[in-house]
Amino acid sequence: MTAARYVLHEIQSYHRFIKFLIFLVALAAVGSTIRFIFGLGATTNLNDTYPWGLWISFDVVTAVPLAAGAFTIGVVAHIFHIKKLEPLVRPAIVTGFLGYSLVCVGLMLDLGQPHRGIYVLFPWNWNVHSPMFEVSMCVMAYTTVLFLEFLHPVSERFGWHIPLRLLRNLQIPFAILAAMISTLHQSTLGTFFLIAVDKLHPLWYNPLLPLQFWLSAIFTGLSIVILEASLVHRFMGQPNESDLLATLTRIIPWVMGCYMMVKLVALLTFSEGALFDRPVLTTLFVVEVAVGLLLPFWMFLQSRIRTDKSMQLRAASLVIFGLVLNRFNVSMFGMIQPGQQIYAPNVLESVVTVGIIAAHILFFVLMAKYFPIFEHHPEAVDATIPDTFRRVGKEELKAIPVTVLPDP
Amino acid sequence: MSARTDFSRDKAFLIDMTKCTGCRGCQVACKQWNQLKAENTTFFTGEGYQNPPAMSEHTFTRIKFRDYQKNGQNEFAFYKEMCMHCNDPACASVCPVGAFQKTAEGPVVYLDDKCIGCRFCMIACPFGVPKYEWSKAFPLVRKCTGCYSRVQEGLKPACATTCPTAITYGPREEMIKEAERRLAAHPDRYLQKVYGKEEAGGTSVIYLTALPFDELGFKPVTMRALPSYTWQALRLVPGIFLTVGGTLSAVSWFQHRKEKVKQAETESKGAACCAAAEAAETSKEDHQ
Ligand code: SF4
Ligand code: SF4
Ligand code: SF4
């Protein structure tokens, strides 16, 4: 009783915006309940022409690359060992963990037999020829890795010393594993659409789609880190990281450049059939490339823009816009056949997807409130406990505050 | 992708649309054998007399009608829509739990107790065959089973048994031979093409028609087996997995080693100098 009152009291003290987010999430929960009671056919605009709709296009195909920040920043900071980026890693991991958890939620909502989702894990069902099998396995594996990485701030919060040391030793192996798993499933999301041979329009259909999905996930992941750090600076009173972000904005154009080259080669040499025969699709393609690719690419090449905190945010937002449009073009718009009825998500589908986005922001804000996700506390590790995992000795403990400053 | 490469002894349908009368006995027989519900439809919603408007969870096969003019006369042409029972079925290759199986006898069957309902099979099938039970809260996929239970007992599928004129059923190799014989014997009556011989890598349903196939509503499909399109990417997966892991491990080792060497160098220069460097670095990285 008192606990409930305490929670209620706590919620009442939240900012208006957080309360609004809670409202959106609650609405989505109601929507999901309705969906489970009455079934997909009755509650969504899906049908035999559109077996996949908003929930697959956004909650899975788009949300996965949007959650790529964790693995990309992990590689940059831990593998390439650019230590000063450390402050960006932990928020990115929290975002990634939330993102992947919500991808799982989205997948569950979309499955016709959600209670059987676990069947994918049973070895006698394994089908290595299925891109869906690979993505499901990877998403589960990676969510687990992210969860373990996320335990880091949690252990700090509660002062669990032994797990903390273990996790600290595993930081680099985890970063490598995360990159391995992410490479697979980010690209395999592109492989999904290789089966749609005569369905996906040649503007997007080509055998290099998996490579393009992987490359675009990398630069979008880094852009998400920029977006998140900028917003957190603006609205959550965190320090301005634009100097650190400038390191990322130097990396992004390289990856974008590779991506554009692959896209061009794919379009010129691997595409079959008329490219510009459908005005609407042509427009979508042009917007995707011009606004979501060329413009931010140009912006990131200007050193003035690259280092300016509000311009960084704008360029990163354009990249993210371009990615979202690209994934929708591939998974939805480009699949519509001429003369086919047009699909639009209904209210319930939209409310649920909005709720998922709201949940992401809400949980992030709440976690930032209760867990040390913006700062490391290496001094919180009790060095007097016999360290069976070695490595974190007194020497290292002394060394760590040099790179990452604890709260003053 | 199925492991088999020889499909000549698979049971196949040879459907000669020029001999079809449009009686739709096959449609009814299919509903009876599979105990499918009737659909409440209105006439003349689509082209000609075709009914219902599309295949669905309740309709596994359907006759499409097409009116056309020949020598000033009104004529009908038909197309029997059904699962093509592909040699290398796209539906089976994409299913994450292997709920679709190409049987040794030929039919592609669906194991409904495995299906998780991701509907990837519906996206993948080049002929738009698998349909979903949108009317149910926990739906499954439905499609023509090739009357697998009948075939196992040595019977012909329900539609092939009912059809008075157009459907022949037998080993795929013989069906193709028979189709080619008919094309050669009556070049004036047929379009010179055996649909299903190469389409989507070869199917167990083979069509002959008089009109061009696209005019009858046949979907344009590639001649390659569809699973090969995804497999050319998926087969690289283990290699890429290990390459990424190996490369990043090497990079990480190298970068840390560089760091250590640098540290050792600074240390050898003396503690005082090191402290100064540390202080400098600290102020540089102080982002707060
Ligand atoms: S039963 Fe035979 S003749 Fe009658 S509609 Fe079906 S295929 Fe045509
Ligand atoms: S026609 Fe479609 S459903 Fe039938 S076997 Fe081929 S891919 Fe599968
Ligand atoms: S809907 Fe069922 S049968 Fe179709 S691909 Fe998904 S799990 Fe397999």
Short mmCIF file of C-alpha atoms in Angstrom, two decimals, chain A residues 35-42 46-48 51-52 75 78-81 83-84 87 110-117 119-120 124-134 172 176 179-181 183-184 188 191-192 194-195 197-199 205 207 210 239-241 335 402-403 405 407-408, chain B residues 1 55-57 90 92-98 112-120 122-126 128 130-132 134-140 220-222 226-227 229-234 237 240-242 244-245 248-249 251-252 255-256 259 263 278 281-282 285-288:
data_model
loop_
_atom_site.label_atom_id
_atom_site.label_comp_id
_atom_site.label_asym_id
_atom_site.label_seq_id
_atom_site.Cartn_x
_atom_site.Cartn_y
_atom_site.Cartn_z
CA ARG A 35 -5.36 -6.44 -30.98
CA PHE A 36 -4.75 -9.64 -28.99
CA ILE A 37 -8.41 -10.11 -28.17
CA PHE A 38 -9.84 -9.57 -31.63
CA GLY A 39 -6.92 -10.57 -33.87
CA LEU A 40 -4.96 -8.87 -36.59
CA GLY A 41 -7.63 -9.02 -39.27
CA ALA A 42 -10.27 -7.24 -37.22
CA LEU A 46 -3.58 -5.71 -43.01
CA ASN A 47 -4.96 -8.10 -45.59
CA ASP A 48 -3.82 -10.68 -48.12
CA PRO A 51 0.49 -9.06 -45.08
CA TRP A 52 3.06 -6.64 -43.68
CA VAL A 75 33.27 -0.23 -31.97
CA HIS A 78 36.24 0.41 -27.41
CA ILE A 79 37.73 -1.31 -30.43
CA PHE A 80 39.34 1.63 -32.16
CA HIS A 81 39.99 2.75 -28.65
CA LYS A 83 38.73 6.66 -25.22
CA LYS A 84 37.43 10.18 -25.04
CA PRO A 87 30.77 9.32 -22.18
CA ASP A 110 2.77 -8.57 -35.33
CA LEU A 111 3.02 -12.35 -35.05
CA GLY A 112 -0.22 -14.16 -35.69
CA GLN A 113 0.80 -16.79 -33.11
CA PRO A 114 2.84 -14.75 -30.62
CA HIS A 115 2.88 -17.51 -28.01
CA ARG A 116 4.81 -19.64 -30.49
CA GLY A 117 7.54 -17.05 -31.04
CA TYR A 119 9.60 -22.02 -31.65
CA VAL A 120 12.32 -20.23 -33.63
CA TRP A 124 14.44 -29.08 -34.95
CA ASN A 125 12.72 -26.04 -36.49
CA TRP A 126 15.88 -24.24 -37.60
CA ASN A 127 15.87 -23.13 -41.19
CA VAL A 128 19.17 -21.52 -42.10
CA HIS A 129 17.77 -20.56 -45.48
CA SER A 130 15.34 -18.16 -43.85
CA PRO A 131 16.46 -14.55 -43.37
CA MET A 132 13.70 -14.27 -40.77
CA PHE A 133 15.29 -17.11 -38.80
CA GLU A 134 18.61 -15.36 -38.81
CA ILE A 172 35.68 -5.39 -25.31
CA ILE A 176 33.17 -7.22 -30.72
CA ALA A 179 29.43 -5.73 -33.95
CA MET A 180 29.45 -9.30 -35.27
CA ILE A 181 25.80 -9.94 -34.48
CA THR A 183 26.53 -6.89 -39.01
CA LEU A 184 24.58 -10.08 -39.59
CA THR A 188 19.95 -9.70 -43.35
CA THR A 191 18.15 -9.96 -47.54
CA PHE A 192 14.45 -10.15 -46.52
CA LEU A 194 15.79 -10.16 -52.01
CA ILE A 195 13.05 -12.78 -52.14
CA VAL A 197 12.15 -10.48 -56.92
CA ASP A 198 9.31 -9.28 -59.08
CA LYS A 199 7.61 -7.28 -56.36
CA TYR A 205 15.74 -4.11 -55.65
CA PRO A 207 21.52 -7.99 -54.94
CA PRO A 210 22.09 -6.35 -47.68
CA PRO A 239 27.00 18.68 -20.70
CA ASN A 240 27.44 19.81 -24.27
CA GLU A 241 29.30 17.03 -26.07
CA MET A 335 6.39 -3.19 -53.00
CA VAL A 402 41.95 10.03 -16.11
CA THR A 403 39.87 9.19 -19.12
CA LEU A 405 35.75 11.94 -15.03
CA ASP A 407 31.02 13.67 -10.99
CA PRO A 408 32.83 16.57 -9.36
CA MET B 1 16.08 -24.48 -50.79
CA MET B 55 -8.20 -16.70 -53.50
CA SER B 56 -8.52 -16.49 -49.73
CA GLU B 57 -8.42 -18.48 -46.53
CA ALA B 90 10.12 -19.57 -51.85
CA ALA B 92 9.56 -22.92 -47.60
CA SER B 93 12.89 -21.14 -47.83
CA VAL B 94 11.83 -18.03 -45.92
CA CYS B 95 9.86 -19.67 -43.14
CA PRO B 96 11.85 -19.24 -39.90
CA VAL B 97 10.48 -22.45 -38.39
CA GLY B 98 10.29 -24.63 -41.49
CA ASP B 112 0.18 -25.60 -39.11
CA ASP B 113 1.36 -26.62 -35.66
CA LYS B 114 4.76 -25.02 -36.31
CA CYS B 115 3.75 -21.69 -37.85
CA ILE B 116 4.43 -18.60 -35.75
CA GLY B 117 2.45 -16.33 -38.05
CA CYS B 118 5.15 -14.00 -39.35
CA ARG B 119 3.59 -13.99 -42.85
CA PHE B 120 6.95 -13.92 -44.59
CA MET B 122 3.01 -14.46 -48.14
CA ILE B 123 5.62 -11.84 -49.05
CA ALA B 124 7.90 -14.43 -50.62
CA CYS B 125 5.56 -16.51 -52.79
CA PRO B 126 5.90 -15.16 -56.33
CA GLY B 128 0.63 -14.74 -54.18
CA PRO B 130 -0.52 -18.31 -49.17
CA LYS B 131 -3.48 -16.57 -47.58
CA TYR B 132 -4.08 -15.66 -43.97
CA TRP B 134 -7.76 -12.73 -41.09
CA SER B 135 -11.09 -13.71 -39.58
CA LYS B 136 -9.43 -15.36 -36.57
CA ALA B 137 -7.82 -14.03 -33.40
CA PHE B 138 -4.88 -16.45 -33.72
CA PRO B 139 -4.70 -16.99 -37.44
CA LEU B 140 -2.78 -19.51 -39.50
CA PRO B 220 5.38 -12.28 -64.31
CA VAL B 221 8.00 -14.39 -62.57
CA THR B 222 11.69 -14.97 -62.81
CA LEU B 226 13.62 -17.73 -55.75
CA PRO B 227 15.49 -19.13 -52.76
CA TYR B 229 18.31 -14.96 -54.57
CA THR B 230 18.41 -14.85 -50.79
CA TRP B 231 20.84 -17.72 -50.45
CA GLN B 232 23.51 -15.91 -52.43
CA ALA B 233 23.59 -13.41 -49.57
CA LEU B 234 22.86 -15.78 -46.69
CA VAL B 237 26.86 -15.19 -43.28
CA ILE B 240 31.23 -12.47 -42.60
CA PHE B 241 30.53 -13.25 -38.97
CA LEU B 242 34.02 -14.61 -38.45
CA VAL B 244 34.10 -9.11 -38.63
CA GLY B 245 34.99 -10.80 -35.35
CA LEU B 248 37.80 -6.21 -34.87
CA SER B 249 39.72 -8.39 -32.43
CA VAL B 251 42.17 -3.92 -34.44
CA SER B 252 41.34 -3.88 -30.76
CA GLN B 255 45.05 -0.27 -30.57
CA HIS B 256 45.51 -1.39 -27.00
CA GLU B 259 48.32 2.55 -26.02
CA GLN B 263 52.16 4.57 -21.75
CA GLU B 278 47.82 13.55 -17.35
CA GLU B 281 44.78 15.43 -20.90
CA THR B 282 42.33 15.74 -18.09
CA GLU B 285 38.83 15.93 -22.02
CA ASP B 286 36.92 17.71 -19.39
CA HIS B 287 33.72 18.08 -21.23
CA GLN B 288 31.67 19.29 -18.35
#
